[in-house]
Each structure stands twice: as structure tokens, then as C-alpha cells.
């Protein structure tokens, strides 16, 4: 089979397309012929050895995929050859086939195309875990989403609306603001570009506070980090929950007087290890997400498609802050 490989640490330009042996299904695994693979920010980090997990080289990036079951390992009774599935693999999915633990896969509903399914399980799963399990977002609360037109951010915008929140989307461009509004955000605001100086730091906090209103944001979903985190924390409500999801703009340092002043919580969100803690977590969260998908509340937004030969370009585009919703790789 063909696979995109990282043979040495570096940017997307270091990735190579090679012929490798087909994977085999070990006990508890299935082999999936991949139809599409969603690109995620961690793909930009893992190939540069900047991610929490450092696979042995050569490895293929790609954590989220959809495809058709081609082989079944011993002990697997949840799937049959030919089933349409979507799954989460941490890495390895930018390839024509992937061997994956069966409990990391979910059946794709009939009306969901492979492209959408490749942009669903990790992207929406992370935001679901953040807002529901970690943020305990309630109907009528105000949710502030940073980076609200990216993959996880746009999913948080849609899920926030599905959960009955008032959603304030914060983004860097008018094009991204338009997309967030189209996907349900009640308000979309544009923050200044980091790194902040004294003036832009104040401006960012002011823009977010004004958009959230006098009570502030009950829940902040921060997939961006960097200078943006402190500005958003200044817009949080009394007793709010600040969800630490990602650091696309860097890892922030937070003055701890801020959570004291708002009596708020700063809450870590790490979706993959949450799945490891119970086999039930993926199936239970996927069931509710797919219910929302089937009722039209969630609509994965795919703005760009690349062939496997151009997987490096796809990762580069996402890393350059250019993704609107999701970028995916279509695999023959
Ligand atoms: N905690 C978890 O379990 C978990 C799971 C999955 C992903 N994540 C993390 O969540 C974050 C978002 O992932 P994603 O796949 O949704 O990425 P994405 O689509 O690229 O979205 C990231 C957003 O961050 C903003 N951003 C600000 N500064 C940036 C910079 N210097 N470079 C790139 N983007 C920048 C961009 O929005 P604006 O241009 O509007 O600012 C962009 O849309 C990443 O940090 C990722 O590692 C965490």
C-alpha cells in the first residue's frame, strides 16, 4: 500500500510518499481501507517531535479517518468486512490502510459521506468532551469559543448551539467570522493578531468582554492558547469554567490572580487519554454526536480536499492558520 511517511523530524516538506507493507489485524483490531483522512493541528506537531506522543520512525501522521473494513482480527465481533467506519488512531491514517483497535472505531450512519466522517470523530469528540464532560455547559449559558472557525473550534460552536448555549465566536478574520455565524454562532468577533503589545492586549480583552456581555462567558473553550488565553480569561463569568484544549498559538503563562478574582475554574481537556480510561467513552459520546448529526444540528465543514500525494501541502495549509473548518485528504 501507499503511505505518507515521516522519516526525519521536520515540517510538512519532509514527508514522503512510499510503498510499504500492508498492515495486519492483530487480536482486537480491524484493518480499514482508508477513504479519507482528516487533518488536525496535532499532525503539524507530531512530525516535528513537538507532540505529547513521539512514535518511532518511520510513521505516517493522520489521526482521524473514515473507510471500509477490510479484515478482522481475532476476538472482534462489533464489525464485519465491508462495514463503513470512522476511527481515531493518533497517527497512521495518512495511508491507504490502517490497522486499528476495533473499539476506536464507530459505524458511519448511512447518510453520512466518507468525507464528513473523516472530519468527525476526533474533531467533534474533543469538543463534546470539553463542553459536556469538562465544562458542564448548560442551556442559556454564554460560551466563548476561541479559534471558532478551525476544526475543533467550529465543532465547539455547533455543539454549543446543540446544547442550548449562546455562542460567541472569536476569530482572526472576517471570512472566519462569517463561517462561524453561518454555523450558528450568535455573535462573531475578530481579535487582534498575537503577539500582543500593551495596546492590543487591552483591545483583545475589551473585544471579548464586550461580546460576552456584562455577566461574561460561563464557559470559555480555548483551542488557541498563546496571548489569547489571558484576554479570554479576563472575559470569563463569576464561577466560570475555562477549558484548556489546545495551544495553536503557543503555551500561555496565566497570572493566577485572574481565576481568584472570578472564582473560576481552569480545566484541562485531553480527549485521547479520556478514551483510554473506558471503552464506553467513545461509543457513548459518538452516539449523542451522531444523534445531533442525524437531526441536522452538526454539519462538518470541509473547505479543502487534497490527494494523498499532497498530504504535506494539506498539513502546511492548516499550520499556516488557513483552514476554514476542516481540511481532508482523499485516498483512493
Ligand atoms: N485537548 C485535546 O484533547 C485536543 C484534541 C484535538 C486537538 N487539540 C488541539 O486543539 C487545537 C485546535 O486543533 P485543530 O485541529 O482544530 O486546529 P485548527 O483547525 O488549525 O484550528 C486552530 C485555530 O487556532 C487559531 N490560531 C491562532 N494562532 C494560530 C497559529 N499561530 N497557528 C495556527 N492557528 C492559530 C486559528 O484561528 P484564528 O485564525 O481564528 O485565530 C485556527 O483556526 C490545537 O492546538 C490542537 O492541538 C486538542
Short mmCIF file of C-alpha atoms in Angstrom, two decimals, residues 123-263:
data_model
loop_
_atom_site.label_atom_id
_atom_site.label_comp_id
_atom_site.label_asym_id
_atom_site.label_seq_id
_atom_site.Cartn_x
_atom_site.Cartn_y
_atom_site.Cartn_z
CA UNK A 123 -12.85 16.92 15.95
CA UNK A 124 -16.37 16.74 17.38
CA UNK A 125 -15.33 14.19 20.02
CA UNK A 126 -12.82 16.64 21.52
CA UNK A 127 -15.33 19.49 21.65
CA UNK A 128 -18.03 17.23 23.08
CA UNK A 129 -15.72 16.04 25.86
CA UNK A 130 -14.66 19.65 26.53
CA UNK A 131 -18.13 21.20 26.69
CA UNK A 132 -20.16 18.35 28.15
CA UNK A 133 -17.82 16.37 30.40
CA UNK A 134 -15.32 19.04 31.46
CA UNK A 135 -17.23 22.31 31.07
CA UNK A 136 -20.70 21.09 32.12
CA UNK A 137 -22.14 23.69 29.72
CA UNK A 138 -25.80 24.42 30.50
CA UNK A 139 -28.69 25.70 28.38
CA UNK A 140 -28.79 29.50 28.33
CA UNK A 141 -25.15 29.95 29.35
CA UNK A 142 -22.74 32.01 27.28
CA UNK A 143 -19.96 30.02 25.60
CA UNK A 144 -16.91 31.86 24.24
CA UNK A 145 -15.00 29.85 21.61
CA UNK A 146 -11.53 30.98 20.54
CA UNK A 147 -10.36 29.93 17.06
CA UNK A 148 -14.04 29.29 16.36
CA UNK A 149 -13.65 28.67 12.62
CA UNK A 150 -10.95 25.98 12.90
CA UNK A 151 -11.68 22.25 13.17
CA UNK A 152 -12.23 21.81 16.91
CA UNK A 153 -13.41 25.42 17.32
CA UNK A 154 -16.17 25.18 14.71
CA UNK A 155 -17.25 21.85 16.19
CA UNK A 156 -17.46 23.56 19.61
CA UNK A 157 -19.57 26.33 18.05
CA UNK A 158 -22.06 23.81 16.64
CA UNK A 159 -22.10 21.63 19.76
CA UNK A 160 -22.54 24.72 21.95
CA UNK A 161 -25.67 25.60 19.97
CA UNK A 162 -26.89 21.99 20.11
CA UNK A 163 -26.55 22.20 23.91
CA UNK A 164 -28.61 25.41 24.03
CA UNK A 165 -25.85 27.92 24.79
CA UNK A 166 -25.44 31.44 23.47
CA UNK A 167 -22.23 31.14 21.44
CA UNK A 168 -19.71 33.94 20.99
CA UNK A 169 -17.19 33.01 18.29
CA UNK A 170 -13.78 34.72 18.37
CA UNK A 171 -11.61 34.52 15.26
CA UNK A 172 -8.84 36.34 13.37
CA UNK A 173 -10.52 37.29 10.05
CA UNK A 174 -13.87 38.43 8.65
CA UNK A 175 -14.04 35.29 6.47
CA UNK A 176 -13.75 33.12 9.60
CA UNK A 177 -16.31 35.27 11.42
CA UNK A 178 -18.79 34.76 8.56
CA UNK A 179 -18.27 31.00 8.67
CA UNK A 180 -18.77 30.84 12.45
CA UNK A 181 -22.01 32.83 12.13
CA UNK A 182 -23.21 30.56 9.31
CA UNK A 183 -22.62 27.59 11.60
CA UNK A 184 -24.77 29.03 14.36
CA UNK A 185 -22.66 31.46 16.41
CA UNK A 186 -24.89 34.18 17.90
CA UNK A 187 -22.08 36.68 17.71
CA UNK A 188 -18.70 36.61 15.98
CA UNK A 189 -15.84 38.95 16.88
CA UNK A 190 -12.37 39.47 15.47
CA UNK A 191 -9.46 39.61 17.89
CA UNK A 192 -6.16 41.35 17.14
CA UNK A 193 -3.22 39.28 15.93
CA UNK A 194 -0.74 38.00 18.54
CA UNK A 195 1.87 38.60 19.83
CA UNK A 196 0.11 41.35 21.76
CA UNK A 197 1.65 44.61 22.89
CA UNK A 198 0.10 46.64 25.70
CA UNK A 199 -2.49 48.19 23.38
CA UNK A 200 -3.54 45.01 21.54
CA UNK A 201 -3.65 43.06 24.83
CA UNK A 202 -6.21 45.55 26.19
CA UNK A 203 -8.05 45.63 22.87
CA UNK A 204 -8.35 41.82 22.77
CA UNK A 205 -9.72 41.64 26.32
CA UNK A 206 -12.11 44.52 25.57
CA UNK A 207 -13.44 42.93 22.35
CA UNK A 208 -14.10 39.62 24.10
CA UNK A 209 -15.64 41.17 27.22
CA UNK A 210 -17.94 43.38 25.19
CA UNK A 211 -19.12 40.45 23.05
CA UNK A 212 -19.78 38.17 26.05
CA UNK A 213 -21.81 40.83 27.87
CA UNK A 214 -21.85 42.09 31.46
CA UNK A 215 -22.02 38.61 33.04
CA UNK A 216 -19.08 37.33 30.99
CA UNK A 217 -18.63 33.86 29.46
CA UNK A 218 -19.78 31.00 31.66
CA UNK A 219 -17.58 28.66 29.65
CA UNK A 220 -14.51 29.53 27.56
CA UNK A 221 -13.33 26.93 25.04
CA UNK A 222 -9.68 27.76 24.31
CA UNK A 223 -8.14 25.84 21.40
CA UNK A 224 -5.69 28.67 20.65
CA UNK A 225 -3.61 29.48 23.74
CA UNK A 226 -0.75 32.00 23.43
CA UNK A 227 -1.60 35.60 24.28
CA UNK A 228 -5.27 34.92 23.51
CA UNK A 229 -5.83 32.85 26.68
CA UNK A 230 -5.31 35.67 29.17
CA UNK A 231 -7.56 38.02 27.17
CA UNK A 232 -10.29 35.37 27.20
CA UNK A 233 -9.85 34.61 30.89
CA UNK A 234 -10.48 38.30 31.58
CA UNK A 235 -13.87 37.88 29.86
CA UNK A 236 -14.98 34.90 31.97
CA UNK A 237 -18.03 34.97 34.27
CA UNK A 238 -18.00 34.56 38.05
CA UNK A 239 -17.78 30.81 38.73
CA UNK A 240 -16.98 30.18 35.02
CA UNK A 241 -15.10 27.24 33.51
CA UNK A 242 -12.05 27.92 31.32
CA UNK A 243 -11.35 24.88 29.12
CA UNK A 244 -7.71 24.36 28.16
CA UNK A 245 -7.97 22.47 24.86
CA UNK A 246 -5.04 23.48 22.67
CA UNK A 247 -2.08 25.73 22.03
CA UNK A 248 -2.09 26.56 18.31
CA UNK A 249 -0.57 29.96 19.21
CA UNK A 250 1.73 28.63 21.96
CA UNK A 251 1.52 27.66 25.63
CA UNK A 252 0.38 30.63 27.73
CA UNK A 253 1.52 31.74 31.18
CA UNK A 254 -1.51 32.78 33.24
CA UNK A 255 -1.40 35.19 36.22
CA UNK A 256 -3.18 33.24 38.96
CA UNK A 257 -4.85 36.32 40.39
CA UNK A 258 -7.30 36.12 37.46
CA UNK A 259 -9.02 32.82 38.44
CA UNK A 260 -9.10 34.01 42.04
CA UNK A 261 -10.83 37.27 41.10
CA UNK A 262 -13.58 35.42 39.16
CA UNK A 263 -13.71 32.40 41.48
#
